[in-house]
């Protein structure tokens, strides 16, 4: 009914009908000698009916606009709630990162410039976890897949707490690896941490080909107590970090701990599951960090 009224009850159509009505009423009045009062009344009825039709159309249009406005308002409120929820989560996450940064700086004070965190680099909450692992487990050898802020902070922790160990970081990007070396030198911990240039090369594992750090960069490493897998980037290839455990498993110490970062990336979740399927002697704990991380230990 609403569609019919909106289709046929248009101002021009109503105006034409009213004119025809008025002409008909006037003609009827003159032709029948009905007199002025009935003729005027009949003409007024036409005007009234025309006005009612236009009012009905206007009310239907108004109701339709109100309905549309209601839907738009609901969508706007829903979007505002979503944005508010995201903003609240971001503020909480930022606070947690600031809190972790403050803890790191209080635990390991330094007067030199520090590398940036978050984004591609490790977030402060993960750095705090890694530093705590170094302090409590006192590893003799830490191997990092990827170099950066974590390399520096772990070296600072080893120096601060007198841990007799060393760090070897593998990096496929010579420029980024060089920047990490510069930070290590500025903070005077170049004797504790080494960054090795490790261009990516192909490895075939269980019938699949992966790009991972060149064998010459890590084949001499044995007795790895802490393995931090934060590279290569996911953009370098399919399940880019999967080779870390298959290729280094025999180089791990019996009580080794492995940490896999960036589980917010679906590809990394798949890597973790493949590891757990292939190495049932490892258990995994998912840490609710900014980018999520898994800590793996032998059962």
Short mmCIF file of N, CA, C and O in Angstrom, two decimals, residues 52-129:
data_model
loop_
_atom_site.label_atom_id
_atom_site.label_comp_id
_atom_site.label_asym_id
_atom_site.label_seq_id
_atom_site.Cartn_x
_atom_site.Cartn_y
_atom_site.Cartn_z
N UNK A 52 -5.85 15.77 2.02
CA UNK A 52 -5.66 14.54 2.80
C UNK A 52 -4.71 13.57 2.10
O UNK A 52 -3.88 12.92 2.74
N UNK A 53 -4.85 13.47 0.78
CA UNK A 53 -3.95 12.59 0.03
C UNK A 53 -2.50 13.06 0.13
O UNK A 53 -1.58 12.27 0.33
N UNK A 54 -2.30 14.37 -0.01
CA UNK A 54 -0.94 14.91 0.10
C UNK A 54 -0.39 14.73 1.52
O UNK A 54 0.80 14.44 1.71
N UNK A 55 -1.28 14.92 2.51
CA UNK A 55 -0.84 14.73 3.91
C UNK A 55 -0.48 13.28 4.17
O UNK A 55 0.52 12.98 4.86
N UNK A 56 -1.26 12.35 3.60
CA UNK A 56 -0.96 10.93 3.77
C UNK A 56 0.40 10.60 3.15
O UNK A 56 1.21 9.88 3.75
N UNK A 57 0.64 11.11 1.93
CA UNK A 57 1.92 10.86 1.29
C UNK A 57 3.07 11.44 2.12
O UNK A 57 4.10 10.80 2.31
N UNK A 58 2.86 12.66 2.62
CA UNK A 58 3.90 13.31 3.42
C UNK A 58 4.21 12.49 4.68
O UNK A 58 5.38 12.30 5.04
N UNK A 59 3.16 11.98 5.33
CA UNK A 59 3.36 11.20 6.56
C UNK A 59 4.11 9.90 6.27
O UNK A 59 4.96 9.46 7.05
N UNK A 60 3.77 9.28 5.13
CA UNK A 60 4.48 8.06 4.76
C UNK A 60 5.96 8.34 4.48
O UNK A 60 6.83 7.57 4.88
N UNK A 61 6.22 9.44 3.77
CA UNK A 61 7.61 9.80 3.51
C UNK A 61 8.35 10.12 4.79
O UNK A 61 9.52 9.73 4.98
N UNK A 62 7.67 10.83 5.70
CA UNK A 62 8.28 11.17 6.98
C UNK A 62 8.58 9.91 7.79
O UNK A 62 9.67 9.77 8.38
N UNK A 63 7.62 8.96 7.79
CA UNK A 63 7.84 7.70 8.53
C UNK A 63 9.01 6.92 7.93
O UNK A 63 9.82 6.33 8.65
N UNK A 64 9.10 6.94 6.58
CA UNK A 64 10.20 6.24 5.93
C UNK A 64 11.53 6.87 6.29
O UNK A 64 12.51 6.18 6.56
N UNK A 65 11.58 8.21 6.30
CA UNK A 65 12.82 8.90 6.66
C UNK A 65 13.20 8.65 8.11
O UNK A 65 14.38 8.49 8.43
N UNK A 66 12.18 8.62 8.98
CA UNK A 66 12.46 8.35 10.40
C UNK A 66 13.01 6.94 10.56
O UNK A 66 13.95 6.70 11.33
N UNK A 67 12.42 5.97 9.79
CA UNK A 67 12.93 4.60 9.86
C UNK A 67 14.36 4.51 9.38
O UNK A 67 15.20 3.85 9.99
N UNK A 68 14.65 5.22 8.26
CA UNK A 68 16.02 5.23 7.75
C UNK A 68 16.97 5.89 8.74
O UNK A 68 18.08 5.40 8.97
N UNK A 69 16.51 6.99 9.33
CA UNK A 69 17.33 7.70 10.32
C UNK A 69 17.59 6.81 11.54
O UNK A 69 18.70 6.80 12.09
N UNK A 70 16.59 6.03 11.92
CA UNK A 70 16.75 5.13 13.07
C UNK A 70 17.80 4.06 12.77
O UNK A 70 18.67 3.77 13.61
N UNK A 71 17.73 3.50 11.55
CA UNK A 71 18.72 2.49 11.17
C UNK A 71 20.13 3.09 11.11
O UNK A 71 21.09 2.48 11.58
N UNK A 72 20.22 4.29 10.53
CA UNK A 72 21.51 4.94 10.45
C UNK A 72 22.05 5.27 11.84
O UNK A 72 23.26 5.16 12.10
N UNK A 73 21.15 5.69 12.73
CA UNK A 73 21.57 5.99 14.10
C UNK A 73 22.07 4.74 14.81
O UNK A 73 23.08 4.78 15.51
N UNK A 74 21.37 3.61 14.59
CA UNK A 74 21.81 2.36 15.19
C UNK A 74 23.19 1.96 14.67
O UNK A 74 24.05 1.52 15.45
N UNK A 75 23.39 2.12 13.35
CA UNK A 75 24.70 1.80 12.79
C UNK A 75 25.77 2.74 13.34
O UNK A 75 26.89 2.31 13.64
N UNK A 76 25.41 4.02 13.49
CA UNK A 76 26.37 4.99 14.02
C UNK A 76 26.73 4.65 15.46
O UNK A 76 27.91 4.68 15.83
N UNK A 77 25.72 4.32 16.27
CA UNK A 77 25.99 3.97 17.66
C UNK A 77 26.82 2.70 17.76
O UNK A 77 27.72 2.60 18.61
N UNK A 78 26.51 1.72 16.89
CA UNK A 78 27.28 0.47 16.90
C UNK A 78 28.74 0.74 16.53
O UNK A 78 29.66 0.20 17.14
N UNK A 79 28.94 1.59 15.51
CA UNK A 79 30.30 1.93 15.09
C UNK A 79 31.03 2.70 16.20
O UNK A 79 32.22 2.47 16.45
N UNK A 80 30.29 3.61 16.87
CA UNK A 80 30.89 4.36 17.98
C UNK A 80 31.30 3.44 19.12
O UNK A 80 32.37 3.60 19.72
N UNK A 81 30.44 2.44 19.40
CA UNK A 81 30.78 1.48 20.46
C UNK A 81 32.01 0.66 20.06
O UNK A 81 32.89 0.39 20.89
N UNK A 82 32.06 0.27 18.77
CA UNK A 82 33.21 -0.50 18.30
C UNK A 82 34.50 0.30 18.40
O UNK A 82 35.53 -0.18 18.88
N UNK A 83 34.43 1.56 17.95
CA UNK A 83 35.61 2.42 18.02
C UNK A 83 36.01 2.65 19.47
O UNK A 83 37.20 2.63 19.82
N UNK A 84 35.01 2.86 20.33
CA UNK A 84 35.30 3.06 21.75
C UNK A 84 35.96 1.85 22.38
O UNK A 84 36.89 1.97 23.17
N UNK A 85 35.46 0.66 21.99
CA UNK A 85 36.05 -0.57 22.52
C UNK A 85 37.48 -0.73 22.04
O UNK A 85 38.37 -1.09 22.82
N UNK A 86 37.71 -0.47 20.73
CA UNK A 86 39.07 -0.57 20.19
C UNK A 86 40.00 0.43 20.85
O UNK A 86 41.16 0.12 21.16
N UNK A 87 39.48 1.65 21.05
CA UNK A 87 40.30 2.69 21.69
C UNK A 87 40.65 2.29 23.11
O UNK A 87 41.79 2.49 23.56
N UNK A 88 39.68 1.70 23.81
CA UNK A 88 39.93 1.26 25.18
C UNK A 88 41.01 0.18 25.20
O UNK A 88 41.92 0.22 26.04
N UNK A 89 40.93 -0.76 24.26
CA UNK A 89 41.94 -1.82 24.18
C UNK A 89 43.31 -1.24 23.85
O UNK A 89 44.33 -1.66 24.42
N UNK A 90 43.34 -0.27 22.92
CA UNK A 90 44.61 0.33 22.55
C UNK A 90 45.22 1.09 23.72
O UNK A 90 46.45 1.04 23.93
N UNK A 91 44.38 1.80 24.48
CA UNK A 91 44.89 2.53 25.63
C UNK A 91 45.45 1.57 26.69
O UNK A 91 46.51 1.81 27.27
N UNK A 92 44.73 0.47 26.91
CA UNK A 92 45.21 -0.53 27.87
C UNK A 92 46.53 -1.14 27.40
O UNK A 92 47.45 -1.34 28.19
N UNK A 93 46.60 -1.44 26.08
CA UNK A 93 47.82 -2.02 25.54
C UNK A 93 48.98 -1.05 25.65
O UNK A 93 50.11 -1.44 26.01
N UNK A 94 48.71 0.22 25.35
CA UNK A 94 49.76 1.24 25.45
C UNK A 94 50.24 1.37 26.89
O UNK A 94 51.45 1.49 27.14
N UNK A 95 49.32 1.32 27.83
CA UNK A 95 49.70 1.41 29.24
C UNK A 95 50.59 0.23 29.63
O UNK A 95 51.60 0.40 30.32
N UNK A 96 50.21 -0.97 29.16
CA UNK A 96 51.01 -2.15 29.49
C UNK A 96 52.41 -2.04 28.91
O UNK A 96 53.40 -2.43 29.55
N UNK A 97 52.52 -1.48 27.69
CA UNK A 97 53.84 -1.34 27.08
C UNK A 97 54.67 -0.28 27.82
O UNK A 97 55.88 -0.46 28.01
N UNK A 98 54.02 0.80 28.23
CA UNK A 98 54.73 1.83 29.01
C UNK A 98 55.19 1.26 30.35
O UNK A 98 56.31 1.54 30.81
N UNK A 99 54.34 0.46 30.95
CA UNK A 99 54.68 -0.16 32.23
C UNK A 99 55.88 -1.10 32.07
O UNK A 99 56.82 -1.09 32.89
N UNK A 100 55.86 -1.91 30.99
CA UNK A 100 56.98 -2.82 30.74
C UNK A 100 58.26 -2.04 30.45
O UNK A 100 59.34 -2.42 30.92
N UNK A 101 58.15 -0.95 29.67
CA UNK A 101 59.32 -0.13 29.37
C UNK A 101 59.91 0.46 30.65
O UNK A 101 61.14 0.50 30.82
N UNK A 102 59.04 0.91 31.53
CA UNK A 102 59.51 1.48 32.80
C UNK A 102 60.22 0.42 33.63
O UNK A 102 61.28 0.69 34.23
N UNK A 103 59.67 -0.79 33.64
CA UNK A 103 60.31 -1.87 34.39
C UNK A 103 61.68 -2.21 33.80
O UNK A 103 62.65 -2.44 34.54
N UNK A 104 61.76 -2.25 32.47
CA UNK A 104 63.03 -2.56 31.82
C UNK A 104 64.09 -1.51 32.16
O UNK A 104 65.23 -1.84 32.50
N UNK A 105 63.71 -0.24 32.08
CA UNK A 105 64.66 0.83 32.34
C UNK A 105 65.06 0.90 33.81
O UNK A 105 66.18 1.29 34.13
N UNK A 106 64.13 0.51 34.70
CA UNK A 106 64.48 0.48 36.12
C UNK A 106 65.41 -0.69 36.43
O UNK A 106 66.32 -0.58 37.26
N UNK A 107 65.17 -1.82 35.77
CA UNK A 107 65.97 -3.02 36.00
C UNK A 107 67.34 -2.92 35.35
O UNK A 107 68.35 -3.37 35.91
N UNK A 108 67.37 -2.33 34.15
CA UNK A 108 68.61 -2.26 33.37
C UNK A 108 68.84 -0.80 32.94
O UNK A 108 68.70 -0.46 31.75
N UNK A 109 69.20 0.05 33.87
CA UNK A 109 69.39 1.47 33.52
C UNK A 109 70.54 1.67 32.55
O UNK A 109 71.56 0.98 32.62
N UNK A 110 70.36 2.61 31.63
CA UNK A 110 71.40 2.92 30.66
C UNK A 110 71.30 4.39 30.29
O UNK A 110 70.22 4.99 30.38
N UNK A 111 72.42 4.96 29.90
CA UNK A 111 72.46 6.38 29.54
C UNK A 111 72.65 6.57 28.04
O UNK A 111 72.87 7.69 27.59
N UNK A 112 72.55 5.49 27.28
CA UNK A 112 72.69 5.57 25.84
C UNK A 112 71.33 5.48 25.15
O UNK A 112 70.34 5.06 25.74
N UNK A 113 71.32 5.88 23.89
CA UNK A 113 70.09 5.79 23.08
C UNK A 113 69.70 4.33 22.91
O UNK A 113 70.55 3.47 22.68
N UNK A 114 68.40 4.07 23.00
CA UNK A 114 67.90 2.71 22.87
C UNK A 114 67.16 2.53 21.54
O UNK A 114 66.56 3.47 21.02
N UNK A 115 67.19 1.33 20.98
CA UNK A 115 66.46 1.09 19.72
C UNK A 115 64.95 1.12 19.94
O UNK A 115 64.46 0.90 21.06
N UNK A 116 64.23 1.40 18.88
CA UNK A 116 62.78 1.46 18.95
C UNK A 116 62.20 0.08 19.22
O UNK A 116 62.80 -0.95 18.89
N UNK A 117 61.03 0.06 19.84
CA UNK A 117 60.31 -1.20 20.08
C UNK A 117 58.93 -1.11 19.43
O UNK A 117 58.54 -0.08 18.91
N UNK A 118 58.22 -2.25 19.44
CA UNK A 118 56.89 -2.38 18.84
C UNK A 118 57.01 -2.35 17.33
O UNK A 118 58.10 -2.22 16.77
N UNK A 119 55.87 -2.49 16.65
CA UNK A 119 55.92 -2.59 15.20
C UNK A 119 56.64 -3.87 14.80
O UNK A 119 56.33 -4.95 15.29
N UNK A 120 57.66 -3.74 13.93
CA UNK A 120 58.45 -4.91 13.52
C UNK A 120 59.31 -5.42 14.67
O UNK A 120 59.60 -6.61 14.76
N UNK A 121 59.73 -4.49 15.54
CA UNK A 121 60.60 -4.88 16.66
C UNK A 121 59.79 -5.54 17.77
O UNK A 121 58.56 -5.45 17.81
N UNK A 122 60.50 -6.20 18.69
CA UNK A 122 59.84 -6.81 19.85
C UNK A 122 59.21 -5.72 20.71
O UNK A 122 59.77 -4.64 20.88
N UNK A 123 58.04 -6.00 21.25
CA UNK A 123 57.36 -5.05 22.14
C UNK A 123 57.95 -5.14 23.55
O UNK A 123 58.50 -6.18 23.93
N UNK A 124 57.83 -4.06 24.33
CA UNK A 124 58.40 -4.06 25.69
C UNK A 124 57.92 -5.22 26.56
O UNK A 124 58.70 -5.75 27.36
N UNK A 125 56.64 -5.63 26.42
CA UNK A 125 56.16 -6.73 27.27
C UNK A 125 56.89 -8.03 26.95
O UNK A 125 57.22 -8.81 27.85
N UNK A 126 57.19 -8.27 25.68
CA UNK A 126 57.95 -9.47 25.31
C UNK A 126 59.40 -9.34 25.77
O UNK A 126 60.00 -10.31 26.24
N UNK A 127 59.99 -8.15 25.62
CA UNK A 127 61.36 -7.94 26.08
C UNK A 127 61.48 -8.22 27.56
O UNK A 127 62.47 -8.82 28.01
N UNK A 128 60.45 -7.84 28.32
CA UNK A 128 60.48 -8.10 29.76
C UNK A 128 60.46 -9.59 30.04
O UNK A 128 61.15 -10.08 30.94
N UNK A 129 59.68 -10.34 29.26
CA UNK A 129 59.64 -11.80 29.42
C UNK A 129 61.00 -12.41 29.11
O UNK A 129 61.50 -13.27 29.85
#
